[in-house]
Amino acid sequence: MNPEKAWYLIYTKPREEEVAKTNLERQGYTIYLPLAYQYRRRHHKREQIIAPLFPRYLFIELTQYLDNWAPIRSTLGVSTLVRFGMEPAVVPGDLVEALKARVGPEGVIDLTATVGFKPGSRVRIAEGGMTGYEGIFLATSSHDRVIILLDIVGKQVRVQVDAAHLEALTPH
């Protein structure tokens, strides 16, 4: 990265992040739109989608005095350049690099991973046939599956469930 360049934030029109990205890149700008796997409910089913990590926002790398900023605002899909007062909002470069470091082989950040669950953490099954059961997180067993310990009719049972079906319980 050129030391004179910095990352700034663009606010897009609703659901037009890709449109803004494409049109800005056509004009020669360096753009970063972090995408993530997310789940949504549709027709009583849960489906995995790829969506912007920060809806309506994308990052643009610019040199304050060398790049032409004028066309940005009128670019198709762009609403405005985010500002604090009169100054464009500078995004810390290490934040953008940290986001890029979390990108998987498909170019998408996986938020469905078991980040935050440590062995011994109390969890609740939030979806599926065992919804509502509470247990203790034991380990990750495969890409999308985890092992939890449930107390079922007075007996502790190890169960494998989809990691995305768990939610953390706060300690009492």
Coordinates of N, CA and C in Angstrom, one line a residue:
M1 N 0.9 -1.2 0.0 CA 0.0 0.0 0.0 C 0.9 1.2 0.0
N2 N 0.6 2.2 -0.8 CA 1.3 3.4 -0.9 C 1.1 4.2 0.4
P3 N 2.2 4.7 1.0 CA 2.0 5.4 2.3 C 1.1 6.7 2.2
E4 N 1.0 7.2 1.1 CA 0.1 8.4 0.9 C -1.4 8.0 0.9
K5 N -1.6 6.8 0.6 CA -3.0 6.3 0.4 C -3.6 6.0 1.8
A6 N -5.0 6.1 1.8 CA -5.7 5.8 3.1 C -7.0 5.2 2.6
W7 N -7.7 4.5 3.5 CA -9.0 3.9 3.3 C -10.0 4.9 3.8
Y8 N -11.1 5.0 3.0 CA -12.2 5.9 3.3 C -13.5 5.0 3.2
L9 N -14.6 5.6 3.7 CA -15.8 4.8 3.7 C -16.9 5.4 2.8
I10 N -17.5 4.6 2.0 CA -18.6 5.0 1.1 C -19.9 4.4 1.6
Y11 N -20.9 5.3 1.6 CA -22.3 4.9 1.9 C -23.0 4.7 0.6
T12 N -23.6 3.5 0.4 CA -24.2 3.2 -0.9 C -25.7 3.3 -0.8
K13 N -26.4 3.3 -1.9 CA -27.8 3.2 -1.9 C -28.3 1.8 -1.4
P14 N -29.5 1.6 -0.9 CA -29.9 0.3 -0.4 C -29.7 -0.8 -1.4
R15 N -29.0 -1.9 -0.9 CA -28.8 -3.1 -1.7 C -28.1 -2.8 -3.0
E16 N -27.2 -1.8 -3.1 CA -26.5 -1.5 -4.3 C -25.0 -1.5 -4.1
E17 N -24.5 -2.2 -3.1 CA -23.1 -2.3 -2.8 C -22.3 -2.8 -4.0
E18 N -22.8 -3.9 -4.6 CA -22.1 -4.5 -5.8 C -22.1 -3.5 -7.0
V19 N -23.2 -2.8 -7.2 CA -23.4 -1.9 -8.3 C -22.3 -0.7 -8.1
A20 N -22.3 -0.2 -6.9 CA -21.3 0.9 -6.6 C -19.9 0.4 -6.8
K21 N -19.6 -0.8 -6.2 CA -18.2 -1.4 -6.4 C -17.8 -1.5 -7.8
T22 N -18.7 -2.1 -8.6 CA -18.4 -2.4 -10.0 C -18.1 -1.0 -10.7
N23 N -19.0 -0.1 -10.5 CA -18.9 1.2 -11.2 C -17.7 2.0 -10.8
L24 N -17.3 1.9 -9.5 CA -16.1 2.6 -9.0 C -14.9 2.0 -9.5
E25 N -14.8 0.6 -9.6 CA -13.7 -0.1 -10.1 C -13.5 0.2 -11.6
R26 N -14.6 0.4 -12.3 CA -14.5 0.7 -13.8 C -13.8 2.1 -13.9
Q27 N -13.9 3.0 -12.9 CA -13.3 4.3 -13.0 C -11.9 4.2 -12.5
G28 N -11.4 3.1 -12.1 CA -10.0 2.9 -11.7 C -9.8 3.0 -10.2
Y29 N -10.8 3.1 -9.4 CA -10.6 3.2 -7.9 C -10.4 1.8 -7.3
T30 N -9.7 1.7 -6.2 CA -9.4 0.5 -5.5 C -10.5 0.4 -4.4
I31 N -11.3 -0.7 -4.5 CA -12.5 -0.8 -3.6 C -12.4 -2.2 -2.9
Y32 N -12.9 -2.2 -1.6 CA -13.0 -3.4 -0.9 C -14.4 -3.5 -0.3
L33 N -15.1 -4.6 -0.7 CA -16.4 -4.8 -0.2 C -16.4 -6.2 0.6
P34 N -16.3 -6.2 1.9 CA -16.2 -7.4 2.6 C -17.5 -8.2 2.6
L35 N -17.5 -9.4 2.2 CA -18.7 -10.3 2.1 C -18.6 -11.4 3.2
A36 N -19.7 -11.8 3.7 CA -19.7 -12.8 4.7 C -20.9 -13.8 4.5
Y37 N -20.6 -15.1 5.0 CA -21.7 -16.0 5.0 C -22.7 -15.6 6.1
Q38 N -23.9 -15.6 5.8 CA -24.9 -15.3 6.8 C -26.1 -16.2 6.6
Y39 N -26.9 -16.3 7.6 CA -28.2 -17.1 7.5 C -29.4 -16.2 7.5
R40 N -30.4 -16.6 6.8 CA -31.7 -15.9 6.8 C -32.8 -17.0 6.7
R41 N -33.9 -16.6 7.3 CA -35.1 -17.5 7.2 C -35.9 -17.1 6.0
R42 N -36.3 -18.1 5.3 CA -37.2 -17.9 4.2 C -38.1 -19.1 4.1
H43 N -39.4 -18.8 4.1 CA -40.4 -19.9 4.0 C -40.2 -21.0 5.1
H44 N -39.9 -20.5 6.3 CA -39.7 -21.4 7.5 C -38.5 -22.3 7.3
K45 N -37.6 -22.0 6.4 CA -36.3 -22.7 6.3 C -35.2 -21.7 6.5
R46 N -34.1 -22.2 6.9 CA -32.9 -21.4 7.1 C -32.0 -21.7 6.0
E47 N -31.5 -20.6 5.3 CA -30.6 -20.8 4.2 C -29.4 -19.9 4.3
Q48 N -28.3 -20.4 3.8 CA -27.1 -19.7 3.9 C -26.9 -18.8 2.6
I49 N -26.6 -17.5 2.9 CA -26.4 -16.6 1.8 C -25.0 -15.9 1.9
I50 N -24.6 -15.2 0.9 CA -23.4 -14.4 0.9 C -23.9 -13.0 0.8
A51 N -23.6 -12.2 1.8 CA -24.1 -10.8 1.9 C -23.0 -9.9 2.3
P52 N -23.1 -8.5 2.1 CA -22.1 -7.6 2.6 C -22.0 -7.7 4.1
L53 N -20.8 -7.7 4.6 CA -20.6 -7.7 6.1 C -21.2 -6.4 6.7
F54 N -21.0 -5.3 6.0 CA -21.5 -4.0 6.5 C -22.5 -3.5 5.4
P55 N -23.8 -3.8 5.6 CA -24.7 -3.4 4.5 C -24.7 -1.9 4.3
R56 N -24.7 -1.5 3.0 CA -24.6 -0.1 2.5 C -23.3 0.5 2.7
Y57 N -22.2 -0.2 3.1 CA -20.9 0.4 3.2 C -19.9 -0.4 2.4
L58 N -18.9 0.4 1.8 CA -17.8 -0.3 1.2 C -16.6 0.7 1.4
F59 N -15.4 0.1 1.3 CA -14.2 0.9 1.5 C -13.5 1.3 0.2
I60 N -13.0 2.5 0.1 CA -12.3 2.9 -1.1 C -10.9 3.5 -0.6
E61 N -9.9 3.1 -1.4 CA -8.5 3.6 -1.1 C -8.2 4.8 -2.0
L62 N -7.8 5.9 -1.3 CA -7.6 7.1 -2.1 C -6.4 7.8 -1.5
T63 N -5.8 8.7 -2.4 CA -4.8 9.6 -1.9 C -5.4 10.9 -1.8
Q64 N -5.3 11.6 -0.7 CA -6.1 12.8 -0.4 C -5.9 13.9 -1.5
Y65 N -4.7 14.2 -1.9 CA -4.5 15.3 -2.8 C -4.2 14.9 -4.3
L66 N -4.0 13.6 -4.6 CA -3.7 13.2 -5.9 C -4.9 12.6 -6.7
D67 N -5.8 11.8 -6.0 CA -6.9 11.2 -6.7 C -8.0 12.2 -6.9
N68 N -8.8 12.0 -8.0 CA -9.9 12.8 -8.3 C -11.1 12.3 -7.5
W69 N -11.6 13.0 -6.6 CA -12.7 12.5 -5.7 C -14.1 12.9 -6.3
A70 N -14.1 13.9 -7.2 CA -15.3 14.4 -7.7 C -16.3 13.4 -8.3
P71 N -15.8 12.4 -9.1 CA -16.8 11.5 -9.7 C -17.4 10.5 -8.7
I72 N -16.9 10.4 -7.5 CA -17.4 9.3 -6.6 C -18.8 9.5 -6.2
R73 N -19.2 10.7 -5.9 CA -20.6 11.0 -5.4 C -21.6 10.7 -6.5
S74 N -21.3 10.9 -7.8 CA -22.2 10.8 -8.8 C -22.2 9.4 -9.5
T75 N -21.4 8.5 -8.9 CA -21.3 7.1 -9.4 C -22.5 6.3 -9.1
L76 N -23.0 5.6 -10.1 CA -24.2 4.8 -9.9 C -24.0 3.8 -8.7
G77 N -25.0 3.8 -7.8 CA -25.0 3.0 -6.6 C -24.4 3.7 -5.3
V78 N -23.7 4.8 -5.5 CA -23.1 5.5 -4.4 C -24.1 6.6 -3.9
S79 N -24.3 6.6 -2.6 CA -25.1 7.7 -2.0 C -24.2 8.9 -1.6
T80 N -23.1 8.6 -0.8 CA -22.2 9.6 -0.4 C -20.9 9.1 0.2
L81 N -19.9 9.9 0.3 CA -18.7 9.6 1.0 C -18.9 9.9 2.4
V82 N -18.7 9.0 3.4 CA -18.9 9.3 4.8 C -18.0 10.3 5.3
R83 N -18.5 11.3 6.0 CA -17.7 12.4 6.5 C -18.0 12.6 8.0
F84 N -17.0 13.2 8.7 CA -17.1 13.7 10.0 C -16.9 15.1 9.9
G85 N -18.0 15.9 10.0 CA -17.9 17.3 9.7 C -17.6 17.5 8.3
M86 N -16.5 18.3 7.9 CA -16.2 18.5 6.6 C -15.1 17.5 6.0
E87 N -14.6 16.7 6.9 CA -13.5 15.8 6.5 C -14.0 14.4 6.2
P88 N -13.5 13.8 5.2 CA -13.9 12.4 4.9 C -13.4 11.5 6.0
A89 N -14.3 10.5 6.4 CA -13.9 9.6 7.5 C -12.8 8.6 7.0
V90 N -11.7 8.7 7.7 CA -10.6 7.8 7.4 C -10.7 6.5 8.2
V91 N -10.6 5.4 7.5 CA -10.8 4.0 8.2 C -9.3 3.5 8.5
P92 N -9.1 3.1 9.7 CA -7.7 2.6 10.0 C -7.4 1.4 9.0
G93 N -6.2 1.5 8.4 CA -5.7 0.5 7.5 C -5.6 -0.8 8.1
D94 N -5.3 -0.9 9.4 CA -5.2 -2.2 10.0 C -6.5 -2.9 10.2
L95 N -7.6 -2.1 10.2 CA -9.0 -2.7 10.3 C -9.3 -3.4 8.9
V96 N -9.0 -2.7 7.8 CA -9.2 -3.3 6.5 C -8.3 -4.6 6.3
E97 N -7.1 -4.5 6.8 CA -6.2 -5.6 6.6 C -6.7 -6.8 7.5
A98 N -7.2 -6.5 8.7 CA -7.7 -7.6 9.6 C -8.9 -8.2 8.9
L99 N -9.8 -7.5 8.3 CA -10.9 -8.0 7.6 C -10.5 -8.9 6.4
K100 N -9.5 -8.4 5.7 CA -9.0 -9.2 4.5 C -8.3 -10.5 5.0
A101 N -7.7 -10.5 6.2 CA -7.0 -11.7 6.7 C -8.0 -12.8 7.1
R102 N -9.3 -12.4 7.4 CA -10.3 -13.4 7.8 C -11.0 -14.0 6.6
V103 N -10.7 -13.5 5.4 CA -11.4 -14.0 4.2 C -10.9 -15.5 3.9
G104 N -11.9 -16.3 3.6 CA -11.6 -17.7 3.3 C -11.2 -17.9 1.8
P105 N -11.0 -19.2 1.4 CA -10.7 -19.5 0.0 C -11.7 -19.0 -1.0
E106 N -13.0 -18.9 -0.6 CA -14.0 -18.5 -1.5 C -14.1 -16.9 -1.6
G107 N -13.3 -16.2 -0.9 CA -13.3 -14.8 -0.9 C -14.4 -14.2 0.0
V108 N -14.8 -15.0 1.0 CA -15.9 -14.7 1.9 C -15.5 -14.9 3.3
I109 N -15.9 -14.0 4.2 CA -15.6 -14.1 5.7 C -16.6 -15.1 6.3
D110 N -16.2 -16.1 7.0 CA -17.1 -17.1 7.6 C -17.4 -16.7 9.0
L111 N -18.6 -16.1 9.2 CA -19.1 -15.7 10.5 C -19.8 -16.8 11.3
T112 N -20.0 -18.0 10.6 CA -20.7 -19.1 11.2 C -19.8 -20.0 12.0
A113 N -18.5 -19.7 12.0 CA -17.5 -20.5 12.7 C -17.8 -20.4 14.2
T114 N -17.2 -21.2 15.0 CA -17.5 -21.3 16.4 C -16.7 -20.3 17.2
V115 N -16.4 -19.2 16.6 CA -15.6 -18.2 17.4 C -16.4 -17.7 18.6
G116 N -15.8 -17.7 19.7 CA -16.4 -17.3 20.9 C -16.8 -18.4 21.8
F117 N -17.0 -19.6 21.2 CA -17.3 -20.8 22.0 C -16.0 -21.5 22.5
K118 N -15.8 -21.5 23.8 CA -14.6 -22.2 24.3 C -15.1 -23.4 25.0
P119 N -14.3 -24.5 25.1 CA -14.7 -25.7 25.9 C -15.1 -25.3 27.3
G120 N -16.3 -25.8 27.6 CA -16.8 -25.4 29.0 C -17.9 -24.3 28.9
S121 N -18.0 -23.6 27.8 CA -19.0 -22.5 27.6 C -20.4 -23.1 27.6
R122 N -21.3 -22.4 28.3 CA -22.7 -22.8 28.3 C -23.4 -22.3 27.0
V123 N -24.1 -23.2 26.4 CA -24.8 -22.9 25.1 C -26.2 -23.4 25.1
R124 N -27.0 -22.8 24.2 CA -28.4 -23.3 24.0 C -28.5 -23.6 22.5
I125 N -29.2 -24.6 22.2 CA -29.6 -25.0 20.8 C -30.7 -24.1 20.4
A126 N -30.5 -23.2 19.4 CA -31.5 -22.2 19.0 C -32.4 -22.7 17.8
E127 N -32.0 -23.8 17.2 CA -32.8 -24.2 16.1 C -32.7 -25.7 15.9
G128 N -33.6 -26.3 15.2 CA -33.6 -27.7 14.9 C -34.5 -28.5 15.9
G129 N -34.4 -29.8 15.8 CA -35.2 -30.7 16.6 C -35.0 -30.6 18.1
M130 N -33.8 -30.1 18.5 CA -33.5 -30.0 19.9 C -33.5 -28.6 20.4
T131 N -34.3 -27.7 19.7 CA -34.4 -26.3 20.1 C -34.7 -26.1 21.6
G132 N -34.0 -25.2 22.3 CA -34.2 -25.0 23.7 C -33.3 -25.7 24.6
Y133 N -32.8 -26.8 24.2 CA -31.9 -27.6 25.1 C -30.6 -26.7 25.4
E134 N -30.2 -26.8 26.6 CA -29.0 -26.1 27.1 C -27.9 -27.2 27.4
G135 N -26.7 -26.8 27.1 CA -25.6 -27.8 27.3 C -24.3 -27.1 27.5
I136 N -23.2 -27.8 27.4 CA -21.9 -27.3 27.5 C -21.1 -27.6 26.2
F137 N -20.5 -26.6 25.7 CA -19.7 -26.7 24.5 C -18.4 -27.5 24.8
L138 N -18.2 -28.6 24.0 CA -17.0 -29.4 24.2 C -15.9 -29.2 23.2
A139 N -16.3 -29.3 21.9 CA -15.3 -29.2 20.8 C -15.9 -29.0 19.4
T140 N -15.1 -28.6 18.5 CA -15.5 -28.6 17.1 C -15.2 -29.9 16.5
S141 N -16.1 -30.5 15.8 CA -15.9 -31.9 15.2 C -15.6 -31.9 13.7
S142 N -16.1 -30.9 13.0 CA -15.9 -30.8 11.6 C -16.2 -29.4 11.1
H143 N -16.2 -29.1 9.9 CA -16.4 -27.8 9.4 C -17.5 -27.0 10.0
D144 N -18.7 -27.6 10.0 CA -19.9 -26.9 10.5 C -20.5 -27.6 11.7
R145 N -19.9 -28.6 12.2 CA -20.5 -29.3 13.3 C -19.6 -29.1 14.6
V146 N -20.3 -29.2 15.7 CA -19.7 -29.1 17.1 C -20.2 -30.2 18.0
I147 N -19.5 -30.5 19.0 CA -20.0 -31.5 20.0 C -20.3 -30.7 21.3
I148 N -21.5 -31.0 21.8 CA -21.9 -30.4 23.1 C -22.4 -31.5 24.0
L149 N -22.4 -31.2 25.2 CA -22.8 -32.1 26.3 C -24.1 -31.7 26.8
L150 N -25.1 -32.5 26.6 CA -26.5 -32.2 27.1 C -26.9 -33.1 28.3
D151 N -27.7 -32.6 29.2 CA -28.2 -33.4 30.3 C -29.6 -33.8 29.9
I152 N -29.8 -35.0 29.4 CA -31.1 -35.5 29.0 C -31.6 -36.6 30.0
V153 N -32.7 -36.3 30.5 CA -33.3 -37.2 31.6 C -32.3 -37.7 32.6
G154 N -31.5 -36.8 33.1 CA -30.6 -37.1 34.2 C -29.3 -37.8 33.7
K155 N -29.1 -37.9 32.4 CA -27.9 -38.6 31.9 C -27.2 -37.6 31.0
Q156 N -25.8 -37.5 31.1 CA -25.1 -36.6 30.2 C -24.8 -37.3 28.9
V157 N -25.2 -36.6 27.8 CA -25.0 -37.2 26.4 C -24.3 -36.3 25.5
R158 N -23.3 -36.8 24.8 CA -22.6 -36.0 23.8 C -23.4 -36.0 22.5
V159 N -23.6 -34.8 22.0 CA -24.4 -34.6 20.8 C -23.7 -33.8 19.8
Q160 N -23.7 -34.2 18.5 CA -23.2 -33.3 17.5 C -24.3 -32.5 16.9
V161 N -24.1 -31.2 16.7 CA -25.1 -30.3 16.1 C -24.4 -29.3 15.2
D162 N -25.2 -28.7 14.4 CA -24.7 -27.6 13.5 C -24.2 -26.4 14.3
A163 N -23.0 -26.0 14.1 CA -22.5 -24.9 14.9 C -23.4 -23.6 14.8
A164 N -24.0 -23.4 13.6 CA -24.8 -22.2 13.4 C -26.1 -22.3 14.2
H165 N -26.4 -23.4 14.8 CA -27.7 -23.6 15.6 C -27.5 -23.2 17.0
L166 N -26.2 -22.9 17.4 CA -25.9 -22.6 18.8 C -26.0 -21.1 19.1
E167 N -26.3 -20.8 20.3 CA -26.2 -19.4 20.8 C -25.5 -19.5 22.2
A168 N -24.7 -18.5 22.5 CA -24.0 -18.5 23.8 C -25.0 -18.1 24.9
L169 N -24.9 -18.7 26.1 CA -25.6 -18.3 27.2 C -24.7 -17.5 28.1
T170 N -25.3 -16.4 28.7 CA -24.5 -15.6 29.6 C -24.6 -16.2 30.9
P171 N -23.4 -16.2 31.6 CA -23.4 -16.8 33.0 C -24.3 -16.0 33.9
H172 N -24.9 -16.7 34.8 CA -25.9 -16.1 35.8 C -25.1 -15.5 36.9

